[in-house]
Each structure stands twice: as structure tokens, then as C-alpha cells.
Coordinates of C-alpha atoms in Angstrom, one line a residue:
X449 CA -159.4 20.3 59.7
X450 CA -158.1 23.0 61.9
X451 CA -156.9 26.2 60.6
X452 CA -153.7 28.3 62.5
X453 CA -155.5 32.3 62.8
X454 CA -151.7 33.5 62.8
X455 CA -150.1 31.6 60.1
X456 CA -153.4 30.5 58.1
X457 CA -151.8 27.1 58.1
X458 CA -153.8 23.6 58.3
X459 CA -153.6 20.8 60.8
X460 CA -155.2 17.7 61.4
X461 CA -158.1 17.8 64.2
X462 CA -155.6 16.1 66.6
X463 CA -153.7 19.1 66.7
X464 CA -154.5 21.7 69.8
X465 CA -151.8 24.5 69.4
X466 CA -150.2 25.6 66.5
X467 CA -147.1 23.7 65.8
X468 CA -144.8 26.9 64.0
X469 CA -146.0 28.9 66.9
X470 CA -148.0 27.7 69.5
X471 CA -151.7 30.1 68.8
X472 CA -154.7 27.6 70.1
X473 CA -155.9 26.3 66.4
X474 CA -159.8 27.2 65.8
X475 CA -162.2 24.9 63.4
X476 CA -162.3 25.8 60.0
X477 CA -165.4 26.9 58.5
X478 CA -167.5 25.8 55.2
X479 CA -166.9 28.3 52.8
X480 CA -170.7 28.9 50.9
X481 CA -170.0 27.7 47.3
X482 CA -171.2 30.7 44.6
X483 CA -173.4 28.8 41.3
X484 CA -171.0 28.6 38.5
X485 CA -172.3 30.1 35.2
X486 CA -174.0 28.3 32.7
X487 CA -171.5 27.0 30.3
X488 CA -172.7 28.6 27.5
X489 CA -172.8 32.2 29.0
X490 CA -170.2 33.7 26.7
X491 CA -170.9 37.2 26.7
X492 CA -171.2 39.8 29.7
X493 CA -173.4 43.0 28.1
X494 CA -171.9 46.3 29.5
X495 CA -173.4 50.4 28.6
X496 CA -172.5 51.0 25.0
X497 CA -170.1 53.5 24.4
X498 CA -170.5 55.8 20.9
X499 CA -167.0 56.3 20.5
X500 CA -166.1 52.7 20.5
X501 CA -165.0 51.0 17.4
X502 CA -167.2 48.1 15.8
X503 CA -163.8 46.6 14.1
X504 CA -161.3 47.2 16.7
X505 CA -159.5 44.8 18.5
X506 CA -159.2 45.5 21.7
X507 CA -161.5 42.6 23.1
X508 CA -164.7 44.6 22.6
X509 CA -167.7 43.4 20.1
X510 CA -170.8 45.1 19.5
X511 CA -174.1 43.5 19.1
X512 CA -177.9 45.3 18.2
X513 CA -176.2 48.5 19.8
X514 CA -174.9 47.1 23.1
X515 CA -171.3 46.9 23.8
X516 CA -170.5 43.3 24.6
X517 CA -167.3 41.5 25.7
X518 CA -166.0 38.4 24.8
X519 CA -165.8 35.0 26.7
X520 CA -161.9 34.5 24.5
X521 CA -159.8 37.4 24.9
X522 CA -157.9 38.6 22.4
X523 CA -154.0 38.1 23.1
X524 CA -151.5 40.0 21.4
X525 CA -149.4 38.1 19.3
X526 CA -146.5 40.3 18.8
X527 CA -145.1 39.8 22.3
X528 CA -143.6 36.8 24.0
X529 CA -142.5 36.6 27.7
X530 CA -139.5 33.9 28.3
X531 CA -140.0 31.5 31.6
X532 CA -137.0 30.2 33.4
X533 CA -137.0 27.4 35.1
X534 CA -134.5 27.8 38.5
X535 CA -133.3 24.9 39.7
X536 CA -133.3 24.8 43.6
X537 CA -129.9 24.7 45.3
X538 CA -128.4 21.5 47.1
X539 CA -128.7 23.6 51.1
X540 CA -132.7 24.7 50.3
X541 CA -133.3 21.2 49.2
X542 CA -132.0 19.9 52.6
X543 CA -133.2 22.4 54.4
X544 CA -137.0 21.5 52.8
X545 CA -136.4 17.8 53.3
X546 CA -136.0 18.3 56.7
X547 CA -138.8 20.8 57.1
X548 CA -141.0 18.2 55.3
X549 CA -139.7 15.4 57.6
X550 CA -140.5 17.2 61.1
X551 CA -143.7 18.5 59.7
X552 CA -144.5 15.1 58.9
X553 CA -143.4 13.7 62.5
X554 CA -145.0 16.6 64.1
X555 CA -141.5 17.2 65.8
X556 CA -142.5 20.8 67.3
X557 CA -141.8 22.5 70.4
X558 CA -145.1 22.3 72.2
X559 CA -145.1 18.6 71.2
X560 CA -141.4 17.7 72.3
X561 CA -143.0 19.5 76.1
X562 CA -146.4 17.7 75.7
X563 CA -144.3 14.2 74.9
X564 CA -140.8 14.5 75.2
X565 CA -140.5 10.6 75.2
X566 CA -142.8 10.6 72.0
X567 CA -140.8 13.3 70.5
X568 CA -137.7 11.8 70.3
X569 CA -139.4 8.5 69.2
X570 CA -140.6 10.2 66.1
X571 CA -137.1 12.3 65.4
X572 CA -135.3 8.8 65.4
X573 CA -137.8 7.4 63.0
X574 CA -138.1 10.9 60.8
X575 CA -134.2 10.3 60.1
X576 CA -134.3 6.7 59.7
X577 CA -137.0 8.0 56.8
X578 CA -134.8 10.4 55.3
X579 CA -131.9 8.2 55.1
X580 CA -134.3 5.3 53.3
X581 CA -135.5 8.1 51.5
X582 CA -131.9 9.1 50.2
X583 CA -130.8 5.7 49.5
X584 CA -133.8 4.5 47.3
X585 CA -132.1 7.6 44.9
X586 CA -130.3 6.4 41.7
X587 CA -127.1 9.0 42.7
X588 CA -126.7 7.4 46.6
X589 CA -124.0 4.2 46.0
X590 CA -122.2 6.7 44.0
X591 CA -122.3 9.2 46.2
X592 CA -121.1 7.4 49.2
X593 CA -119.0 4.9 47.2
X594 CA -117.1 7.3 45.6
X595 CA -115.5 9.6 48.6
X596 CA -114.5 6.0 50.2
X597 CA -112.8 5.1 47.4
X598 CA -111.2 8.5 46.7
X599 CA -109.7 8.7 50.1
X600 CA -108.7 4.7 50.0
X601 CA -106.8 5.9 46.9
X602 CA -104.9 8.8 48.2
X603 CA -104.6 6.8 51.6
X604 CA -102.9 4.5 49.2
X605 CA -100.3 6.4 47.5
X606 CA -99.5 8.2 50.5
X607 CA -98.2 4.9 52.3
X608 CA -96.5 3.2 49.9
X609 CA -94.1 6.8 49.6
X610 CA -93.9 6.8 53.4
X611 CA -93.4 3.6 54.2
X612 CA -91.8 1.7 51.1
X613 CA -88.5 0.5 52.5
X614 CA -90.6 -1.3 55.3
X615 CA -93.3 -2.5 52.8
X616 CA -89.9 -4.0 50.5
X617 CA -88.5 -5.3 53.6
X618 CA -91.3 -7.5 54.6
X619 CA -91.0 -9.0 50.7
X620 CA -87.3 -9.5 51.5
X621 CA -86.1 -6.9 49.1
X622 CA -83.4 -4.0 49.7
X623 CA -84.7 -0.8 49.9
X624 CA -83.3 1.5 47.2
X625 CA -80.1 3.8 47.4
X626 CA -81.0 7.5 48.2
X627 CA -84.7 6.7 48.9
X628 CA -83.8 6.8 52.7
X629 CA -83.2 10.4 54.2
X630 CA -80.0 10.5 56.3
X631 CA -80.8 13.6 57.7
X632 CA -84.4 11.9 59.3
X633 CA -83.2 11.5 62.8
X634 CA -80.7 14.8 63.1
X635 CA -82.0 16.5 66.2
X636 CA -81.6 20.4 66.5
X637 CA -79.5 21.2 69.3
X638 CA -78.5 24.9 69.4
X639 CA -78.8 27.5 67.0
X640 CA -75.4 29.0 66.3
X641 CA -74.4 32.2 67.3
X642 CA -73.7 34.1 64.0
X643 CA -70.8 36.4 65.6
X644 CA -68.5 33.3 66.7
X645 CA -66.9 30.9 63.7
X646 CA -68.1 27.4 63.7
X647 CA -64.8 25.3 65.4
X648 CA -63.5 23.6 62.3
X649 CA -62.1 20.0 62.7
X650 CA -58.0 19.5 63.6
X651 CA -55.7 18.0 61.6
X652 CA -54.1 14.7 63.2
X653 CA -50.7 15.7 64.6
X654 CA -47.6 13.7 63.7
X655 CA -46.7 10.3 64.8
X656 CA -43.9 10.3 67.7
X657 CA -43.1 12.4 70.5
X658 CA -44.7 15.9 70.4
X659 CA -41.9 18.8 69.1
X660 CA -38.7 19.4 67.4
X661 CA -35.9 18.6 69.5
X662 CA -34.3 15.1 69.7
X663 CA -35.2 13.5 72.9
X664 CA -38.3 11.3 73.7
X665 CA -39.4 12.6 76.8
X666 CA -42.7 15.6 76.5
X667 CA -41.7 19.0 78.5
X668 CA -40.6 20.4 81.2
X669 CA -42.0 18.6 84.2
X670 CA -40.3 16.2 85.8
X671 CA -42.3 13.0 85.7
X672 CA -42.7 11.6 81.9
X673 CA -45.6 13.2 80.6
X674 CA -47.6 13.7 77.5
X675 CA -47.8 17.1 75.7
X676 CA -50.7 18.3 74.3
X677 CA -52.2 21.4 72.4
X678 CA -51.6 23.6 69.1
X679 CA -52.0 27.1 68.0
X680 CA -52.7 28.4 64.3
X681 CA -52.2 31.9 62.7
X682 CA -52.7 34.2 59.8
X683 CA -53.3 37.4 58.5
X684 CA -56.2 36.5 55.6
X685 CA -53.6 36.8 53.4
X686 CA -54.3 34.6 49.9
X687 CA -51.4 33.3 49.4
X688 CA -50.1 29.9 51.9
X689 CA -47.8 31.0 54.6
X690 CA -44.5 30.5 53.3
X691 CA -41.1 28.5 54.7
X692 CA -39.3 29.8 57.4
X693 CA -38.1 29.6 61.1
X694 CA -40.3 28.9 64.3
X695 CA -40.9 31.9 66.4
X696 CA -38.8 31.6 70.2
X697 CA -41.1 29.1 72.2
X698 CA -42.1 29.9 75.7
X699 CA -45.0 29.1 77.9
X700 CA -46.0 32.6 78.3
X701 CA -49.1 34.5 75.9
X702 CA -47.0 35.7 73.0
X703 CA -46.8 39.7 72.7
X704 CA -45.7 40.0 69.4
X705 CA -46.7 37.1 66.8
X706 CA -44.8 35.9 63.7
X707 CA -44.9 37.8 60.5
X708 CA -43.0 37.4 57.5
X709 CA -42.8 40.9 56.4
X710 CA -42.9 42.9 59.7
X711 CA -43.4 46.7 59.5
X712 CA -40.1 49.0 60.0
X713 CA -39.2 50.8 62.9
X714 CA -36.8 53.3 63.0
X715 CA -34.6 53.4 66.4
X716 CA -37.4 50.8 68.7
X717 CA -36.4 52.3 71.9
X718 CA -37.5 48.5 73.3
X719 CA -37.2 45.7 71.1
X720 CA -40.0 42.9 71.7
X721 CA -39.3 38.9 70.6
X722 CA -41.5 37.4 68.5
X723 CA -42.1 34.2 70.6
X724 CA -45.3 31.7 70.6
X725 CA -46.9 29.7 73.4
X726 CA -44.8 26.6 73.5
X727 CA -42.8 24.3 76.0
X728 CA -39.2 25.5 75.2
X729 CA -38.1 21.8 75.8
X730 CA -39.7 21.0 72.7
X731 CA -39.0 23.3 70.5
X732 CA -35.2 23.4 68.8
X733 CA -33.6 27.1 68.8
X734 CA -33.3 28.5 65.1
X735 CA -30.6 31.0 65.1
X736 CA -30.7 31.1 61.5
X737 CA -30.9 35.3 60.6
X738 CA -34.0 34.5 58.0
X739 CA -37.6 35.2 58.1
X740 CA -40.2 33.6 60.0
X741 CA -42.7 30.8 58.6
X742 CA -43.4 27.4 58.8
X743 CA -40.6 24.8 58.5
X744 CA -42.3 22.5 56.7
X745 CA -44.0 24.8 53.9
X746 CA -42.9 25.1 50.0
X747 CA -44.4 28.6 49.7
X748 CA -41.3 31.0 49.0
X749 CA -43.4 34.0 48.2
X750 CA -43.7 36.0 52.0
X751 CA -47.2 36.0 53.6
X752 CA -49.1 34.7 56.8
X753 CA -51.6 32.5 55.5
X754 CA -54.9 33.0 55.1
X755 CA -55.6 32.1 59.1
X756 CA -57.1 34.9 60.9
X757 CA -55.6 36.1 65.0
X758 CA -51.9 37.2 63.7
X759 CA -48.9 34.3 63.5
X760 CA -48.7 32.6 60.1
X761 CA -50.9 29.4 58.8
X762 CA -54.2 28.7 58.5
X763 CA -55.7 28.2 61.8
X764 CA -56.3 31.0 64.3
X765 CA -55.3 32.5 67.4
X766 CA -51.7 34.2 66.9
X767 CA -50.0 30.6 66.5
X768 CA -48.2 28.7 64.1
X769 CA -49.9 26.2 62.2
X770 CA -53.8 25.0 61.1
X771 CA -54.4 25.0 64.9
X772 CA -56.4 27.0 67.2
X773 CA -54.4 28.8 69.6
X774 CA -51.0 30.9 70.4
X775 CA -49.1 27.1 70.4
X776 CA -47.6 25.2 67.2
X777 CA -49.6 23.0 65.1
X778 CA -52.9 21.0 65.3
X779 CA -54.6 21.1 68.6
X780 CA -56.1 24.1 71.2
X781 CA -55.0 26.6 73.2
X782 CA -51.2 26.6 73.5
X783 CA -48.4 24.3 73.0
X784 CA -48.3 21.4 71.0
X785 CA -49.1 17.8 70.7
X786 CA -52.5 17.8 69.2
X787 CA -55.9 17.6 71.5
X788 CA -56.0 20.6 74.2
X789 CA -53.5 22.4 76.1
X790 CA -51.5 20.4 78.3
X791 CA -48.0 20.8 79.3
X792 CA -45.8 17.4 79.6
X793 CA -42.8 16.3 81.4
X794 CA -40.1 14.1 81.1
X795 CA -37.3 16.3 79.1
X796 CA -36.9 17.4 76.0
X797 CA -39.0 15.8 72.9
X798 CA -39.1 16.0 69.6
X799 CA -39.7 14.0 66.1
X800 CA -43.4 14.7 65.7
X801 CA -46.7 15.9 66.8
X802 CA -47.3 13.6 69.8
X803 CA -50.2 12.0 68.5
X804 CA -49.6 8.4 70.0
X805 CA -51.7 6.9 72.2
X806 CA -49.4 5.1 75.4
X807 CA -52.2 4.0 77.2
X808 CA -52.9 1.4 74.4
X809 CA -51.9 -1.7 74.0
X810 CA -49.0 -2.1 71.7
X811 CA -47.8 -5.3 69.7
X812 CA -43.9 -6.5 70.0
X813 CA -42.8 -4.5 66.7
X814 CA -44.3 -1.2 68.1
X815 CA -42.5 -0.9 71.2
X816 CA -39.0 0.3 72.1
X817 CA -38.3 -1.9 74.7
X818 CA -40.4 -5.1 74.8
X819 CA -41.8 -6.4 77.8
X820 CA -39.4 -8.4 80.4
X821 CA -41.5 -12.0 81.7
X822 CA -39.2 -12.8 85.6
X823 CA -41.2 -15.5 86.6
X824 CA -43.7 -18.0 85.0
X825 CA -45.0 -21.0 86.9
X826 CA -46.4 -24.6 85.6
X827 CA -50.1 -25.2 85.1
X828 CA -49.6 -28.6 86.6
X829 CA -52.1 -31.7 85.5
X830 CA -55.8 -33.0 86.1
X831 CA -56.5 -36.3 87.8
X832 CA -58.9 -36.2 84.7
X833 CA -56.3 -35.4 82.0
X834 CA -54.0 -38.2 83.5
X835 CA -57.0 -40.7 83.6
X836 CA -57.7 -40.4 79.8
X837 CA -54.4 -39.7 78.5
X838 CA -54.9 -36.4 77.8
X839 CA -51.7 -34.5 76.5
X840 CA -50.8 -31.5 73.9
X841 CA -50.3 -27.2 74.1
X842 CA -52.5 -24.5 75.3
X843 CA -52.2 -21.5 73.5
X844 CA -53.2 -18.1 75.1
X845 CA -53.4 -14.7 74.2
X846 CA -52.7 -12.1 76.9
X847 CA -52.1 -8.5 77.9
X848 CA -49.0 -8.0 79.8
X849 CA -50.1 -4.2 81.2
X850 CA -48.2 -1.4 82.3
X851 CA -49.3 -1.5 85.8
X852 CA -47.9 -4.8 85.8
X853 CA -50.6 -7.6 86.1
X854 CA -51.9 -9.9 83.4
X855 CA -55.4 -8.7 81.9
X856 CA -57.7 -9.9 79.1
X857 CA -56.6 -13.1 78.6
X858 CA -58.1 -15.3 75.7
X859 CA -58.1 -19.2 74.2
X860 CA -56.2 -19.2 71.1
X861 CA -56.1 -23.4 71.3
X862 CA -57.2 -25.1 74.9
X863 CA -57.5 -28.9 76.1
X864 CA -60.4 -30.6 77.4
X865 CA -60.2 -31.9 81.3
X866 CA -59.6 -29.0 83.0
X867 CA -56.2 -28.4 81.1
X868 CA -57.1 -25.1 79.7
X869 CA -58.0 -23.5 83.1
X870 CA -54.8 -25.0 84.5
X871 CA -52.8 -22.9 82.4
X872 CA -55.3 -19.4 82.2
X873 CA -54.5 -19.9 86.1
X874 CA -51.2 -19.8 85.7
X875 CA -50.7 -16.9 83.3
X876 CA -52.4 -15.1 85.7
X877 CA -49.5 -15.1 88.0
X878 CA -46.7 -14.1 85.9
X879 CA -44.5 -11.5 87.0
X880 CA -42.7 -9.0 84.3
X881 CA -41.0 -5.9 83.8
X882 CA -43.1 -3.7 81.8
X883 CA -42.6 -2.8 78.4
X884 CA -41.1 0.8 77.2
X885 CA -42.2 3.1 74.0
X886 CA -40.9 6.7 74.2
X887 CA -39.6 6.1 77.4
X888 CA -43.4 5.2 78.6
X889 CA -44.1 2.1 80.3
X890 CA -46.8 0.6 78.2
X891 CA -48.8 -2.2 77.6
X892 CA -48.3 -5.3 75.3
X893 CA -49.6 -7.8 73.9
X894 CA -48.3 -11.5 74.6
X895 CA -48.6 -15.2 73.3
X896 CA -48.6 -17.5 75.9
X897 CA -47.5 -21.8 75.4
X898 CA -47.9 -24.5 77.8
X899 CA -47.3 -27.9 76.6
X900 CA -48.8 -30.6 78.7
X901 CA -46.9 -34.2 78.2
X902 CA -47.2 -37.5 80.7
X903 CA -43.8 -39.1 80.8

């Protein structure tokens, strides 16, 4: 054996250097061996000392006036000392093991730059031996087992809450009411500014032609024309804005908005209308001396409305109405109709809110004037048709448009043998005067016949 100088630590005589730090290792040298006692040697003589005392018991005896001292020595009985026994913790254990293991594979730094190839040859199977090692323990399944099946379990639980509609889908069953979040998809867009009021949703206008004079056309342009728009008032008042007349319309901001209980003035040097921001075509004069509201309220009791801007309702903007604007009614901006702003033409108007549609197609019952058909030619027949006898009616359904031409045209009962594109062909080229709602030309919907008979 080889002894370490430095540490005092042994090592086999392969060894050169010290593994824990490298000082060259020197032999170790025989001890001489000191001749053990005789066995029955139970006494070790000593001077005598007068004042000692024959019967005490301190460990001394005396013996033909020599002080001797015994082989057994005496213990005092009257005291105990306690031993604990400390358990080593689970990171000096490892730490140990692994100590052990590279002392035991000689894995050193002199050794990995001696034999780096060797070195590593010996770490793999050091680790190999400490994993054998751990498994061979009674605790390892369990220890390994358990974790797996711990995290299989809560791997478990988590999917079937995350993903049970797909899981009941696959088994062909519904997935249950409420368990799926509406709200999963919303995307956030904008954060809202906290100074300007969310735009709440407008009521839908009126059926008819926008306004309350008699007349179907929609303002003051010339050419027939749509209008559009609204306006909405108040004065955070609690009570609803009560009954009354419509403030003078004109298409001019409004200086001075509607109030039921305006404030006094003594001797107004210049008087100022109350007015709002609305085609005057469509709005009848009310020279009726009583106060302003809405015509269509039951509130008696005078206020505003609980709308914010000035003018009465419960909209805002110094309007009329649950609008947003300086116009009347549902819609933005100014002037009336519903949607935004958008002054119309065509004359005066009146009978509703303007909330139709004329670019639509309209059935026969929906329009004022119904369409007009001037010229509608034969389909004609097939060789085909007249070879096998072929004979009845084709039924189409068509779109006779405002522009004038014949669009989306459908099979409601066709022929075989080119038959039923003998007559689509046809209703293609039939020429009519348009229909008429409000005084728009609009489109409408038609039922086309042809009857095909050999004589």
C-alpha cells in the first residue's frame, strides 16, 4: 500500500500521485509491533501515598504498603450519558454515494489527464453501478412508479375538464349546456377611453317614408332620394320627456334647443327660435301655442328626459328623440330617417321613420305600383321535345329589377329535352316598366309560365 504525506490517505500500489490532490504517494512503512502484556498482568504498582485511603473508591487499592491500581476501573454509577443516533440526510447520502463511486473508479483529475479515454470508460460504468445499486433497494419501484402515476393522474383530470365536449363528441354525445365558454374566442380590440360614453345601439326607425308631412318623396333635393339620420336630447332629468310640439326644423346646427320649461326673460332684446337640425320638407309646422316635447310621448308632467346634450328624450346631442344628434329620432348626426346623416330629395315626406329598404326586392303586395311586363317572347320547341312527345308548363321564378333587366332567375317546375332552357332563355328577354314603392322604382319579384303543347 501507498500512503498520501498530505492527506494520510491509502492507495493501492498502482497508484503514482495522490488522487484528492495530486502529492507523489510514498510506500508505507511497517510499524514495529510493541509485546502485549501478559494476560494476567492486572495490576500496575505505583509510589505509595500516606494520605491515601485503603477503603476509598476512587480506583486505588493498596497491597503490603504499595499503592496499586486496578486492571477494572471503577465507574460511577450514579451518572448516565444519553447517545443519539442521527440519521444522515438524503443530499450527504448522495453526495457519499457518489464520493464512494468515483473513489471506487478512480475517476480523479490526474487520472481523467493520464487516460481521458479510460476515464470516461469508468464514469459510464460508475453510474451504470449506482443506478443497479439503487434499483436492487426495496423503496426504487415505488419511488419511480409512484411520480409517473401521480402526474398520469393529474394529466388525467386536467384533460377530461379541458377537453370534454371533444372527448363526448367522439362518443357521439352533446356536450352539456353552459359547459362551453362563449366568451373563448372574444378578441380584445381597444381599450375604451373612459372620458367618451360607450355609443349605445339605435332604435329601428318607423316603417314608411322618413318625417311628418304627407307626401312620399324624402327632402329637399330634387331627384327622389332617401333621408337618413336622427338626433336625441335631454337634460338628465328623471322623469320621461313629456308630450308636446316638434321644435322648427331646419338644416342649420340648432342655437337654442327644446325645453319644456324654458327660463324667463324679461324684455329679450333678440328673440332666438328654438329649431332642430332637420329637412324642413319633412317635418309638418306646429303652430299650436303649447310647449315643446315629443309628439308621440304620454308623459304630461314637463321635463327633458333623462338624455344628456340639451333638447328633450333620451338620446344625446341637443335633438329630439333616443337618437344621437341635433336631428329627430333614431339615427346620427342630424335629420331623420334612422342610420347616419343624409339629406334626401324628392319633396316632402312623411308617415314614418324611413326605415325601408328600396334597393330590396319587394313581393307584389309590398309595392305601390306593381311592375309593368311590355313584351314577352315564346320559348319555341326542341327537335328532341317534338321527337318524344314531350309537352306540359315551365314554371320560373324571377327578379324583375329596377334597372330594368331580368336577374336571378330559378326552376320552380322545368321539362326535360331542352324545354326548360328554352324558356329561362326567354325570360331573359322580357322588357317591363319597373315597379314603384314610395315613388322609388324598385325591384320585384315575378312568377313566370310557359306552357309547351304540340297541336
Amino acid at each position: 500500500m501507498k500512503q498520501c504525506p498530505t492527506c494520510q490517505e491509502e492507495f493501492a500500489d498502482k497508484f503514482g500521485f495522490c488522487p484528492v490532490d495530486g502529492t507523489p504517494l510514498t510506500t508505507q512503512v511497517a510499524q514495529p509491533v510493541v509485546a502485549a502484556r501478559a494476560a494476567d498482568e492486572s495490576l500496575v504498582t505505583a509510589p505509595a501515598s500516606s494520605s491515601a485511603d485503603p477503603a476509598s473508591s476512587n480506583g486505588f487499592l493498596y497491597q503490603d504498603g504499595e499503592e496499586t491500581v486496578s486492571s477494572q476501573p471503577v465507574h460511577d454509577r450514579g451518572e448516565f450519558h444519553l447517545t443519539f443516533l442521527e440519521d444522515e440526510g438524503l443530499t450527504r447520502r448522495l453526495v457519499r454515494e457518489v464520493k464512494a463511486a468515483a473513489h471506487e473508479a478512480e475517476l480523479t483529475w490526474p487520472e481523467f489527464k493520464r487516460d481521458p479515454a479510460g476515464f470516461t470508460r469508468r464514469t459510464a460504468n460508475a453510474s451504470g453501478a449506482l443506478v443497479k445499486k439503487f434499483f436492487r433497494q426495496d423503496y426504487a419501484v415505488p419511488a419511480v412508479v409512484t411520480p409517473f402515476v401521480v402526474f398520469l393522474l393529474i394529466g388525467g383530470v386536467w384533460a377530461g375538464v379541458r377537453f370534454r365536449c371533444e372527448f363526448r363528441s367522439l362518443m357521439g354525445r352533446p356536450c352539456p349546456a353552459g359547459s362551453v365558454n362563449p366568451y373563448e374566442d372574444l378578441e380584445l380590440v381597444q381599450m375604451i377611453d373612459p372620458e367618451n360614453e360607450i355609443p349605445k345601439e339605435q332604435q329601428k326607425p318607423d316603417k314608411g317614408p322618413a318625417g311628418t308631412e304627407t307626401g312620399k318623396g324624402g327632402g329637399s333635393k330634387p331627384k327622389q332620394d332617401a333621408a337618413h339620420g336622427g338626433g336625441g336630447g335631454g337634460r338628465q332629468e328623471e322623469l320621461p320627456a313629456s308630450q308636446g310640439k316638434l321644435p322648427t326644423a331646419q338644416l342649420v346646427p340648432p342655437i337654442l334647443t327644446a325645453n319644456p320649461k324654458p327660463p324667463a326673460i324679461t324684455n329679450p332684446h333678440l328673440p332666438t327660435p328654438v329649431t332642430m337640425q332637420v329637412d324642413p320638407m319633412l317635418i309638418k309646422p306646429d303652430p299650436r301655442d303649447i310647449p315643446y316635447g315629443l309628439p308621440n310621448s304620454t308623459a304630461t308632467v314637463p321635463s327633458s328626459g333623462p338624455g344628456t346634450g340639451g333638447g328633450m328624450g333620451t338620446g344625446s346631442g341637443g335633438g329630439m328623440g333616443s337618437g344621437d344628434g341635433t336631428g329627430l329620432g333614431p339615427g346620427r348626426g342630424y335629420n331623420t330617417g334612422g342610420g347616419d346623416a343624409h339629406e334626401g330629395g324628392g319633396g316632402r315626406g312623411g308617415g314614418g321613420g324611413g326605415d325601408v329598404d328600396y334597393n330590396r326586392p319587394f313581393r307584389q303586395n309590398e309595392v305601390t305600383r306593381k311592375a309593368i311586363i311590355t313584351y314577352k317572347p315564346e320559348p319555341g320547341f326542341t327537335e328532341d321535345a317534338r321527337k318524344n312527345n314531350v309537352t306540359g308548363v315551365v314554371r320560373l321564378r324571377a327578379i324583375l329589377h329596377a334597372s330594368g333587366s331580368v336577374s336571378d332567375v330559378s326552376v320552380v317546375k322545368g321539362l326535360p329535352d331542352g324545354l326548360t332552357e328554352k324558356a329561362i332563355s326567354a325570360a331573359r328577354q322580357i322588357r317591363f316598366t319597373p315597379a314603384e314603392k314610395d315613388g322609388h322604382a324598385v325591384s320585384q319579384y315575378i312568377v313566370l309560365e310557359y306552357n309547351f303543347n304540340i297541336y
